[in-house]
Coordinates of C-alpha atoms in Angstrom, one line a residue:
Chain A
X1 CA -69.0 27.4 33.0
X2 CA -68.7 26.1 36.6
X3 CA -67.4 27.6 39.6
X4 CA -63.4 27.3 39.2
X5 CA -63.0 27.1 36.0
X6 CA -60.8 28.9 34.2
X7 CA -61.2 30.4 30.6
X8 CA -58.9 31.8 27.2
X9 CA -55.4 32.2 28.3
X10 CA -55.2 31.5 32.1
X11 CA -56.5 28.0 31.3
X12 CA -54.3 25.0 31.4
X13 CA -54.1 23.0 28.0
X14 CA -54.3 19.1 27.7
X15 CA -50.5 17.8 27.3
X16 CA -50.7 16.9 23.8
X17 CA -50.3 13.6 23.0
X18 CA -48.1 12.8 20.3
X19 CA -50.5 10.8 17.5
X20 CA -47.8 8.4 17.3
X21 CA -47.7 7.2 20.7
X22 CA -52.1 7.0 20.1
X23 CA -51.6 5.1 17.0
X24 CA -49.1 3.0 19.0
X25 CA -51.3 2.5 21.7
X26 CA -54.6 1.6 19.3
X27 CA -52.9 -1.2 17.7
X28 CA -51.1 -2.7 20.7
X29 CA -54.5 -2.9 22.1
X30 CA -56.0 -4.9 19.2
X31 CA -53.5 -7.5 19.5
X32 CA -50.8 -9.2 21.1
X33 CA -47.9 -7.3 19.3
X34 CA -45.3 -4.8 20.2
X35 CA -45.3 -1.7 17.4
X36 CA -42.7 0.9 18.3
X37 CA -41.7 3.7 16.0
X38 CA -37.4 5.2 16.5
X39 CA -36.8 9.1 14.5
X40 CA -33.5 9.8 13.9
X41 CA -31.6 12.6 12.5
X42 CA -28.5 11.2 12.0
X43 CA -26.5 12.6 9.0
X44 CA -25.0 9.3 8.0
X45 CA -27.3 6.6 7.9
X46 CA -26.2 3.9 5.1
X47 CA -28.2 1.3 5.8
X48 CA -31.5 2.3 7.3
X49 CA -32.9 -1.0 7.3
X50 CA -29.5 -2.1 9.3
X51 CA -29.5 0.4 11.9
X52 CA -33.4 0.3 12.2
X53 CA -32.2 -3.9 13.5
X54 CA -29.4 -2.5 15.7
X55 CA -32.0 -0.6 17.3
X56 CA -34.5 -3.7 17.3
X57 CA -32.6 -5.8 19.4
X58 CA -31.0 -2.9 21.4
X59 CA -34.7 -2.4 22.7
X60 CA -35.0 -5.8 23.3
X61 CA -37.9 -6.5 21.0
X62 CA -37.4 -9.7 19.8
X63 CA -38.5 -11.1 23.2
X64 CA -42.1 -11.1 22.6
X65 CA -44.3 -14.4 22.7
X66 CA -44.9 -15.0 19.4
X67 CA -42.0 -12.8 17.8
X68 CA -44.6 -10.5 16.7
X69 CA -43.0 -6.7 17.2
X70 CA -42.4 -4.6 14.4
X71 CA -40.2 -1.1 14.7
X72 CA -40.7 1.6 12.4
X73 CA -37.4 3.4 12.0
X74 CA -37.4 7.1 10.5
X75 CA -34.6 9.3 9.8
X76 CA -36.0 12.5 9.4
X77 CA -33.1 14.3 7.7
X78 CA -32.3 11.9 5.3
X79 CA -35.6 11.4 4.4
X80 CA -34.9 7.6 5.1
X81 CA -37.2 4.9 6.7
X82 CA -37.4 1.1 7.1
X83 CA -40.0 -1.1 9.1
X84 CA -38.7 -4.6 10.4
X85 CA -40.7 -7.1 11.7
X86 CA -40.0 -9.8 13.9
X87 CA -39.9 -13.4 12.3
X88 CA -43.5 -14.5 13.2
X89 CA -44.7 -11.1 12.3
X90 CA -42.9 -11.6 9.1
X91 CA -44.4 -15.1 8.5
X92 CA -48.1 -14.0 9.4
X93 CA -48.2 -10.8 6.7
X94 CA -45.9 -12.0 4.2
X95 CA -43.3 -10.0 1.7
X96 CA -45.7 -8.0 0.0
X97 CA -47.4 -7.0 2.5
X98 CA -44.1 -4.7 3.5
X99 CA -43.6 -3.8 0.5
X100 CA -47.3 -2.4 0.2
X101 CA -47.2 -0.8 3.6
X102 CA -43.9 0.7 2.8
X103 CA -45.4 2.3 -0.7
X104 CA -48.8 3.4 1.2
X105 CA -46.3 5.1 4.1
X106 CA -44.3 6.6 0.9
X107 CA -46.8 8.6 -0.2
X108 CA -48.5 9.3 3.1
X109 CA -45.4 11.1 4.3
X110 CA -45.1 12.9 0.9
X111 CA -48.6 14.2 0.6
X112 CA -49.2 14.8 4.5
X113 CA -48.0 15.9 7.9
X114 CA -45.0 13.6 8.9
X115 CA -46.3 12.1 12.4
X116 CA -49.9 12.1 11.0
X117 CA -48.4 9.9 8.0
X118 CA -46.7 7.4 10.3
X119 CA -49.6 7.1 12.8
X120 CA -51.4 6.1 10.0
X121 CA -49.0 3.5 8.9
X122 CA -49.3 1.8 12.7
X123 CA -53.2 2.0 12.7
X124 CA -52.5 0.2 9.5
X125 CA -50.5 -2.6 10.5
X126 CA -52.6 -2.5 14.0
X127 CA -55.5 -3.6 12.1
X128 CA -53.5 -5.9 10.5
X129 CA -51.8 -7.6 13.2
X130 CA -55.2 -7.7 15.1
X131 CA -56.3 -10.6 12.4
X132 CA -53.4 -12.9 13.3
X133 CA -52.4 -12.2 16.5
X134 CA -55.7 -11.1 18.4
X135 CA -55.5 -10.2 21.8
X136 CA -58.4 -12.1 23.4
X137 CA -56.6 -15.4 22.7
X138 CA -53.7 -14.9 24.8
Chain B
X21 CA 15.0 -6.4 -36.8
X22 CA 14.9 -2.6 -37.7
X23 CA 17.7 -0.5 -36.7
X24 CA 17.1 2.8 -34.5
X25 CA 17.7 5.6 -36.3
X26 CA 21.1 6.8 -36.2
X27 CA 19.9 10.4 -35.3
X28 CA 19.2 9.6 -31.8
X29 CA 22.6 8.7 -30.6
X30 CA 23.9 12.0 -30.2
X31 CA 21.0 12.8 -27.7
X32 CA 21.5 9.4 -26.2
X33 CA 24.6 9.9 -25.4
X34 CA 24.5 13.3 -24.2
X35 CA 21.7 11.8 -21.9
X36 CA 24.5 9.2 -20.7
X37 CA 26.9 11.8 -20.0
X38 CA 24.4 14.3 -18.1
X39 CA 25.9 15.1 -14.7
X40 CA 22.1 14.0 -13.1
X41 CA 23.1 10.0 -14.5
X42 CA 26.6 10.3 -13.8
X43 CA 27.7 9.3 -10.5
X44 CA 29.6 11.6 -9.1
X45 CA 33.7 11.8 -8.9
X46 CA 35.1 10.5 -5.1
X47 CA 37.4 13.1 -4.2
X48 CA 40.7 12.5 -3.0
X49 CA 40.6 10.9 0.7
X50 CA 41.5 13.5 3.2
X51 CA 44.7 13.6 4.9
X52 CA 43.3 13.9 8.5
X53 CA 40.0 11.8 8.6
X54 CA 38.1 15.1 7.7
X55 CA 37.4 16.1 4.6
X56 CA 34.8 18.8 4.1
X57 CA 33.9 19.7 0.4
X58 CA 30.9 22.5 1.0
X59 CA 32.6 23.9 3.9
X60 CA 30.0 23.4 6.3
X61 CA 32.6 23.1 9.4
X62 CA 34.3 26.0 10.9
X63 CA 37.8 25.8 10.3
X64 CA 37.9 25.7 14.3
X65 CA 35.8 22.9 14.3
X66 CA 36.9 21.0 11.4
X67 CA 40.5 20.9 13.1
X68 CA 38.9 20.1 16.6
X69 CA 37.3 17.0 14.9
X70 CA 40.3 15.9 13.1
X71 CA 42.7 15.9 16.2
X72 CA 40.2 14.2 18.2
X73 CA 39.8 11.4 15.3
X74 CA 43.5 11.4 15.1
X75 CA 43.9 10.7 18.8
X76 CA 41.5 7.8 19.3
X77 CA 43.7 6.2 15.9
X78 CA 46.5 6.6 17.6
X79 CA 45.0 5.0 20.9
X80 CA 43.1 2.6 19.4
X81 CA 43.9 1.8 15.6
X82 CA 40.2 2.5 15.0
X83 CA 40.1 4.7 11.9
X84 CA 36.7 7.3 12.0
X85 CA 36.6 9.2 8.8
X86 CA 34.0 11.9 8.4
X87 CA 32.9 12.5 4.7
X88 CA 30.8 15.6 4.2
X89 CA 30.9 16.0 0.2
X90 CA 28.7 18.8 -1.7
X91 CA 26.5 16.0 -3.2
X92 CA 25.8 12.6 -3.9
X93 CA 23.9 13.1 -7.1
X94 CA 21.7 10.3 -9.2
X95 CA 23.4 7.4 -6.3
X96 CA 22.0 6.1 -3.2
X97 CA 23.9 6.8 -0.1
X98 CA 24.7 3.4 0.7
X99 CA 26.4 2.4 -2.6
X100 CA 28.1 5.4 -2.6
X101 CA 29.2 5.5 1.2
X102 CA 30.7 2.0 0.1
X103 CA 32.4 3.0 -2.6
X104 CA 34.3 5.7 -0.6
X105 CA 35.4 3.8 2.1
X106 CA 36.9 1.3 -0.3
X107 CA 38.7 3.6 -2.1
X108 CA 39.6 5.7 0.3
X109 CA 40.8 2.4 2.3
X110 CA 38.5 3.5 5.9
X111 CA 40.3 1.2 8.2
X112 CA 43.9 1.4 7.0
X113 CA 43.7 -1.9 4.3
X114 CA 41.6 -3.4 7.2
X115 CA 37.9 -2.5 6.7
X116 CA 36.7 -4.0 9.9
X117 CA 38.5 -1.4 11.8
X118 CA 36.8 1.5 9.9
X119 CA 34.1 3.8 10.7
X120 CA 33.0 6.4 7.8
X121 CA 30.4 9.2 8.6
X122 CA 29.3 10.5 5.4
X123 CA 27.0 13.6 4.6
X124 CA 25.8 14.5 1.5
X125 CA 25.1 18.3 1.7
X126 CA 22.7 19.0 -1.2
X127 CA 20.3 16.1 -0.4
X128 CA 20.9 16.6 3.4
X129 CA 21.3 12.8 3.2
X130 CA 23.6 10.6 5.7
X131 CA 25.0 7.2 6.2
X132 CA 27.1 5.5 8.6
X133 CA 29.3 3.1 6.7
X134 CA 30.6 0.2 10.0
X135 CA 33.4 -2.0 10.0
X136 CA 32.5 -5.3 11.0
X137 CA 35.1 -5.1 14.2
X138 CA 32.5 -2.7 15.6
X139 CA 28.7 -5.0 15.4
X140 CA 28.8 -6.1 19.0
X141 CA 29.1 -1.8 19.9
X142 CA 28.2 0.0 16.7
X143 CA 25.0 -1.9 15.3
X144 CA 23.2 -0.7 12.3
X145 CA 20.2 0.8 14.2
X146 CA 22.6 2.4 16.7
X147 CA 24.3 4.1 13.6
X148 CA 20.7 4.8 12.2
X149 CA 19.3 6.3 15.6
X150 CA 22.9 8.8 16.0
X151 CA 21.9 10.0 12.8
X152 CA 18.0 10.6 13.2
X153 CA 18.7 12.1 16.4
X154 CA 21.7 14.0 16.7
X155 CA 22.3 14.6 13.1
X156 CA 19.5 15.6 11.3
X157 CA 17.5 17.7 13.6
X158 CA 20.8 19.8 13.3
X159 CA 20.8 20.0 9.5
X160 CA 16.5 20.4 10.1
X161 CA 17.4 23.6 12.0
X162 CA 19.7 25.1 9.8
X163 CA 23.5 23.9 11.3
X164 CA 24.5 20.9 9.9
X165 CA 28.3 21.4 11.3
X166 CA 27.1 21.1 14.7
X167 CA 25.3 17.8 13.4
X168 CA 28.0 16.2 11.9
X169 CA 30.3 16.7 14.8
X170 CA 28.1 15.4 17.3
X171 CA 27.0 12.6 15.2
X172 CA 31.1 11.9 15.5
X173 CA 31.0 12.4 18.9
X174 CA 28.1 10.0 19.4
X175 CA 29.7 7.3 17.5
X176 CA 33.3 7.8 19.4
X177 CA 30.5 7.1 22.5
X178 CA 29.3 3.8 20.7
X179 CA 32.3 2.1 20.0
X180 CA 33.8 3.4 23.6
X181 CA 36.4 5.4 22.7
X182 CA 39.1 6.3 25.5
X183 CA 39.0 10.1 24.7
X184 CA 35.6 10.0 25.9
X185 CA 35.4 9.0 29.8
X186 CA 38.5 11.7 30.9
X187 CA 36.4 13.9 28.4
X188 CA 39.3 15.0 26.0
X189 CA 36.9 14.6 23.3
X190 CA 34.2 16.9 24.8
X191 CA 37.1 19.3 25.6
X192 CA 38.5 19.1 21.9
X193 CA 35.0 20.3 20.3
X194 CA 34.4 23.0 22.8
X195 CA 37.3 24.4 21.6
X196 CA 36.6 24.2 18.0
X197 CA 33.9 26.4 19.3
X198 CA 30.5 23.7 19.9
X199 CA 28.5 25.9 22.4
X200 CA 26.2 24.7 24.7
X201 CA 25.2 21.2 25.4
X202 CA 26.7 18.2 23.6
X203 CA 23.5 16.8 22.1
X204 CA 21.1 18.0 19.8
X205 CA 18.7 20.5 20.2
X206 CA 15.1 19.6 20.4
X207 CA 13.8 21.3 17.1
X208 CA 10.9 23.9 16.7
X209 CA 7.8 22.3 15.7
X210 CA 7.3 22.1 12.1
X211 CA 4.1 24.3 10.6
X212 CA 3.0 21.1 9.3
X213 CA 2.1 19.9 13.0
X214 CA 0.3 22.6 13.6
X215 CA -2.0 21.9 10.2
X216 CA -2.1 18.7 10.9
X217 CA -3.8 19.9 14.6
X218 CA -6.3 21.9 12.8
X219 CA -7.4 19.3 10.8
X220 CA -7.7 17.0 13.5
X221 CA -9.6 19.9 16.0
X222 CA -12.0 20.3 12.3
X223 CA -12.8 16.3 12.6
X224 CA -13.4 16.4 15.9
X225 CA -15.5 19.4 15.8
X226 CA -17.7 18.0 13.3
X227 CA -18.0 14.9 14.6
X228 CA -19.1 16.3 17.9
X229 CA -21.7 18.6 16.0
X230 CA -23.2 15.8 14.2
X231 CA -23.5 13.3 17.2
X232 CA -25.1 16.3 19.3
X233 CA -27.6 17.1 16.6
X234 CA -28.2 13.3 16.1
X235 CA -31.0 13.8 18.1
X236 CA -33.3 10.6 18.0
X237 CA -36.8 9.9 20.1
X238 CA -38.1 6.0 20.6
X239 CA -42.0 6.1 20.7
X240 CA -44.0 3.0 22.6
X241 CA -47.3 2.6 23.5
X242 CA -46.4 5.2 26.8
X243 CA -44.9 8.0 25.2
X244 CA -40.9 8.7 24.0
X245 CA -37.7 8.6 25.1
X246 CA -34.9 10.2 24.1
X247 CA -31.7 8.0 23.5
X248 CA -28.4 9.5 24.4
X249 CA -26.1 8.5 21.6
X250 CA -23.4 7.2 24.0
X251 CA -25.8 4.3 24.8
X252 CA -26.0 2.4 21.9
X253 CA -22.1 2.1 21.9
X254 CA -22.5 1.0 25.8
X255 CA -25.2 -1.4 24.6
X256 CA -22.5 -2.9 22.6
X257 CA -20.0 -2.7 24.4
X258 CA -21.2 -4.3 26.9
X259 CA -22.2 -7.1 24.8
X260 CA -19.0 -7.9 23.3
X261 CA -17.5 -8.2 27.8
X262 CA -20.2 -10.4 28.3
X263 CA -19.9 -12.3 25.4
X264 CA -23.2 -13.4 25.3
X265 CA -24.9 -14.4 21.8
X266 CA -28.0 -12.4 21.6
X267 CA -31.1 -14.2 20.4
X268 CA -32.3 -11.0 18.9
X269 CA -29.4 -11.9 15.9
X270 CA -30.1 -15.7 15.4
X271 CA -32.6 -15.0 12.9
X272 CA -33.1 -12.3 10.2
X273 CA -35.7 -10.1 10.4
X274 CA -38.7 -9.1 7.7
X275 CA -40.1 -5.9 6.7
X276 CA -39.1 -3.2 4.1
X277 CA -37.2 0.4 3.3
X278 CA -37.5 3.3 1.1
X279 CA -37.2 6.8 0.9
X280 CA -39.2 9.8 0.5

């Protein structure tokens, strides 16, 4: 222990960084696309997938280069999520590929803790995004 | 064809001949342009009301007639309103120059029955408006007397009657004993306003809790924010004043939902 430091209680903790925002920050780093993740707790929420695009294009997302940004949308008291993707994104991965990432996040956020289960489902996509829209060739 | 059966003829016509079907007798017409049935006038008043219809016949050849009658029973106001100012010839043989309040105790129901002499001063929705705002709130509060006979007063207002602007008619109800001020009195609120309050203070209250425990965080690549709720609705607000087509909307989006 060096001079000045300080140990047990009196010692300051590392701000803890929400895995989210790492997972976020991993796969935006791989590639060229924008991943962003919205929790809600609204007590009405109809149409997940239609408020998740409200919320897409109220955070200005579809202005990427290659219309590659995907939102995950959460509401946490309904139990409710949707994941939309931009049109290029959409085009690049395919149908069943969100239909497989939304069944892999299904039972991820059943069998684990909630923001480990969605960092997950970005490191997923991240890796997946990374294949078609690299970041070295922009 | 089969027959009915004979048996239910008697019950048939009982039926028929059931006060509730029957329309009801029109008494005889009064002999002073007042003729009160349930006694809801004072006999102050009722004369009060009489002499001061009398007069503006006598200055005028106008012929008011106030009808209050204990009922109207299974007929609608108008029909029957009708039917008594043609029998009881309102207007002296000329029904243009009649007026006929009518009040119908029972079903605290009222019509205006207007010569068509009086449509350029006395129009339909005039007649309406005396009634839903002089007359009625009277009856609401329990004094349908006082109702009638400002509804009268109202009317002699309408078609300008002369005992009006030296104030002989004023004078003539005061002293069939009309207190206070000549219109009607603003009624107590009903209990249903204040229901209808709590209900609305409920929605409110619950729509306030919900949209402050709405509490939603946007994650990016820096860290979170925390949206107030208001600014979505500013968002699109703003978007409809500028009027500007959003490219975000041109195209639909991909991806997936569920629940867990």
């Amino acid at each position: 222990m060096g001079p000045g430091e300080v140990r047990g209680k009196l010692a300051k903790k590392e701000p803890r960084i929400s895995p989210i925002v790492q997972a976020i920050a991993w796969a935006e780093a791989r590639s060229t696309a924008e991943v962003r993740v919205h929790i809600s707790r609204r007590w009405f929420d109809k149409d997940p997938f239609g408020h998740a695009s409200e919320i897409f294009s109220r955070f200005g997302m579809a202005r990427t280069m290659s219309r590659n940004a995907v939102l995950f949308y959460f509401n946490q008291r309904l139990r409710r999520f949707a994941i939309v993707a931009d049109t290029g994104a959409d085009a690049a991965l395919g149908k069943a590929y969100w239909a497989g990432l939304g069944a892999s996040l299904r039972e991820d956020l059943l069998s684990t803790h909630f923001e480990n289960a969605i960092a997950i489902a970005v490191r997923t996509l991240g890796i997946s995004l990374s294949d078609h829209f690299p970041k070295e060739k922009d | 064809m089969p027959k009915p059966p004979l048996i239910l003829g008697p019950f048939v016509a009982l039926w028929l001949a059931s006060p509730g079907f029957a329309a009801p007798q029109i008494p005889a017409p009064p002999e002073y342009s007042v003729l009160d049935q349930p006694d809801l006038l004072s006999p102050t008043l009722e004369r009060a009301l009489e002499t001061a219809l009398v007069e503006h016949e006598r200055l005028t050849s106008e012929h008011l007639v106030v009808a209050i009658l204990s009922e109207r029973g299974a007929s609608d106001a108008e029909s029957l309103t009708k039917r008594i100012a043609a029998e009881w010839q309102v207007g002296r043989g000329n029904p243009t120059r009649g007026i006929l309040l009518a009040y119908y105790s029972r079903e605290k129901d009222s019509r205006v029955e207007i010569g068509v002499g009086f449509d350029s001063v006395l129009t339909p929705d005039r007649a309406r408006k005396i009634l839903s705002e002089t007359l009625r709130p009277e009856a609401r509060m329990g004094d349908p007397g006082r109702g009638i006979a400002l509804a009268a007063l109202e009317i002699l207002r309408s078609i300008e009657s002369p005992l009006l602007p030296n104030g002989r008619a004023e004078e003539l109800l005061r002293a069939g004993g009309l207190r206070g001020e000549l219109a009607a009195r603003i009624p107590p609120p009903s209990n249903r306003s204040w229901a209808t309050w709590i209900v609305f203070g409920i929605i409110i209250s619950i729509s306030v809790t919900a949209l402050l425990t709405s509490a939603e965080a946007h994650y990016t690549r820096s860290g979170w924010i925390h949206p107030k709720p208001w600014e979505n609705w500013r968002a699109r607000i703003l978007k409809k004043i500028r009027r500007r087509r959003s490219v975000d909307h041109d195209v639909a989006l991909g991806g997936t939902y569920g629940s867990w």
